[in-house]
Phi, psi and omega in degrees: 000322181296324180291316180293326177296318178296322179296316180293320177296320178298315179297316180299310181291328176296317179295320178294315181294321181287336179291342178292339183262000180272131179300147184296337182294343180269352178274138177256124179292145177227152182236140184251130177223140177247124179241130180238130180238127179232136178254130177250100184292331181294315181267357182054051179235158176234121182253127180239125180237127179243129177249117186235140173291128186295325181294322177293318181294318178297318180296319178294316178298319179299315183287327182276327187244003178050047178224151180275122184236131174226099186286330183276323183237056184282139177275330181244096184294332181293327177291326181288331178288000000 
């Protein structure tokens, strides 16, 4: 088991080290979001919760709406609402 673990670690570190030499134009950006959906049959409700990284969300808003957005340190709270 120890030998196979060493082999997998070697492969993992080799892939990470070799990715440093790949030009950035070949990397595809990805965004991570966690969505949780819960059904409450007693109250007949559906609850949906989305957890989004604020920097990714701000970047998307900036690119789509051409506006400067800062969700964490906003000067105008009414715009953020």
